[in-house]
Amino acid sequence: MSVHVAHLPGDLLGGWYPETARVFVRFGLTPSEFRSVLAHELGHVYYQHTCDDGPSEAQANLYAARLLIDDEAYMRAEAVSSHPHDIAEELGVTVELVQTYRSRCLTSVRGVTYARPRMGIGQWDLRRAHA
């Protein structure tokens, strides 16, 4: 697999092309955008996605959020400001990844927020089996 920075068509920020084993990231992104898009595309690589459907996009976003957002760093950033833009800037990621992290990786109980456990390899199969 190789990673390339390129001028991409339209509003495309990145892409994973399994037939050539190449990841492309749009030229000219901010450092936070670049990190987030690359991590998202690496999620597609990790899960061996072959098309951009809804479930694969959500799975790639979750992979990117888990890869780039540390639980303790998030906690420190949220203690300063709970606004997603501020947290994203502090963590060097996009607002979309902060929102994914909040909705998929955190649980609030009686005003206290907890990080959900990381299940590891096979987590998607295990969740389907117990659903």
C-alpha positions as a printed Julia matrix, in Angstrom:
131×3 Matrix{Float64}:
   0.0     0.0    0.0
   1.2     3.53  -0.74
  -0.07    7.01   0.15
  -0.14    9.84  -2.38
  -1.01   13.52  -2.11
  -2.78   14.73  -5.25
  -5.19   17.23  -6.76
  -8.46   15.32  -6.49
 -11.65   16.01  -8.46
 -14.59   17.94  -7.03
 -14.9    17.96  -3.26
 -13.2    14.57  -2.81
 -10.82   14.73   0.18
  -9.35   11.26  -0.12
  -9.83    7.8   -1.45
  -8.74    4.19  -1.08
  -8.29    2.26  -4.3
  -7.86   -1.43  -3.41
  -7.23   -2.49  -7.01
  -3.96   -0.5   -7.02
  -3.37   -0.57  -3.23
  -3.14    3.23  -3.13
  -4.53    5.86  -0.79
  -4.93    9.39  -2.14
  -5.29   12.5    0.01
  -6.2    15.93  -1.4
  -3.35   18.38  -1.84
  -3.68   21.57   0.24
  -5.53   20.26   3.3
  -4.75   21.71   6.71
  -2.64   19.47   8.98
  -5.76   18.49  10.98
  -7.72   17.69   7.83
  -4.8    15.72   6.37
  -4.4    13.59   9.53
  -8.15   12.96   9.76
  -8.63   12.09   6.08
  -5.57    9.83   6.05
  -6.74    8.03   9.21
 -10.22    7.61   7.67
  -8.74    6.12   4.49
  -6.53    3.82   6.58
  -9.77    2.61   8.19
 -10.96    1.57   4.73
  -7.63   -0.19   4.17
  -7.79   -1.95   7.56
 -11.32   -3.24   6.99
 -10.65   -3.94   3.29
 -13.64   -1.9    2.12
 -14.26   -1.97  -1.6
 -16.94    0.71  -1.94
 -18.09    3.87  -0.16
 -21.41    2.86   1.33
 -22.9     4.2    4.56
 -21.75    1.42   6.92
 -18.18    1.39   5.58
 -17.93    5.18   5.92
 -19.14    5.04   9.54
 -16.71    2.22  10.29
 -13.8     4.16   8.71
 -14.74    7.28  10.72
 -14.79    5.27  13.95
 -11.4     3.76  13.09
 -10.0     7.26  12.49
 -11.48    8.65  15.71
 -10.05    5.78  17.74
  -6.68    6.08  16.02
  -6.28    9.83  16.52
  -8.2    10.69  19.7
  -6.71    9.6   23.0
  -9.25    9.27  25.83
  -7.18   11.31  28.3
  -6.33   14.03  25.75
 -10.05   14.31  24.93
 -10.88   14.6   28.63
  -8.34   17.42  29.09
  -9.6    19.27  26.0
 -13.24   18.96  27.05
 -12.4    20.32  30.5
 -11.31   23.57  28.81
 -14.23   23.8   26.37
 -17.05   21.43  25.46
 -17.49   22.97  22.0
 -16.59   20.42  19.27
 -14.64   23.03  17.24
 -12.43   23.88  20.22
 -11.83   20.21  21.03
 -11.02   19.43  17.39
  -8.5    22.25  17.24
  -6.87   21.16  20.49
  -6.6    17.53  19.36
  -5.55   18.3   15.77
  -8.49   16.5   14.15
 -11.66   17.48  12.29
 -14.94   18.32  13.99
 -16.46   15.27  12.27
 -14.05   12.97  14.12
 -14.83   14.68  17.44
 -18.54   14.13  16.79
 -17.91   10.48  15.86
 -15.84   10.01  19.01
 -18.56   11.57  21.16
 -21.37    9.51  19.69
 -19.57    6.16  19.35
 -16.85    6.12  22.03
 -18.39    7.91  25.03
 -21.3     7.15  27.35
 -22.83    9.58  29.85
 -24.45    8.33  33.05
 -25.92   10.81  35.54
 -23.75   13.65  34.25
 -20.52   11.62  34.25
 -18.91   10.7   30.92
 -17.14    7.38  30.42
 -15.06    6.09  27.51
 -16.48    2.89  26.08
 -14.1    -0.09  26.11
 -12.13   -0.83  22.98
 -13.09   -4.3   21.88
 -10.24   -5.0   19.46
 -10.08   -7.41  16.55
 -13.45   -8.75  15.45
 -15.42   -6.09  17.32
 -17.9    -5.65  14.47
 -18.67   -9.38  14.23
 -19.05   -9.62  18.01
 -21.5    -6.71  18.12
 -23.67   -8.27  15.42
 -23.71  -11.6   17.27
 -24.96   -9.96  20.51
 -27.41   -7.52  18.9
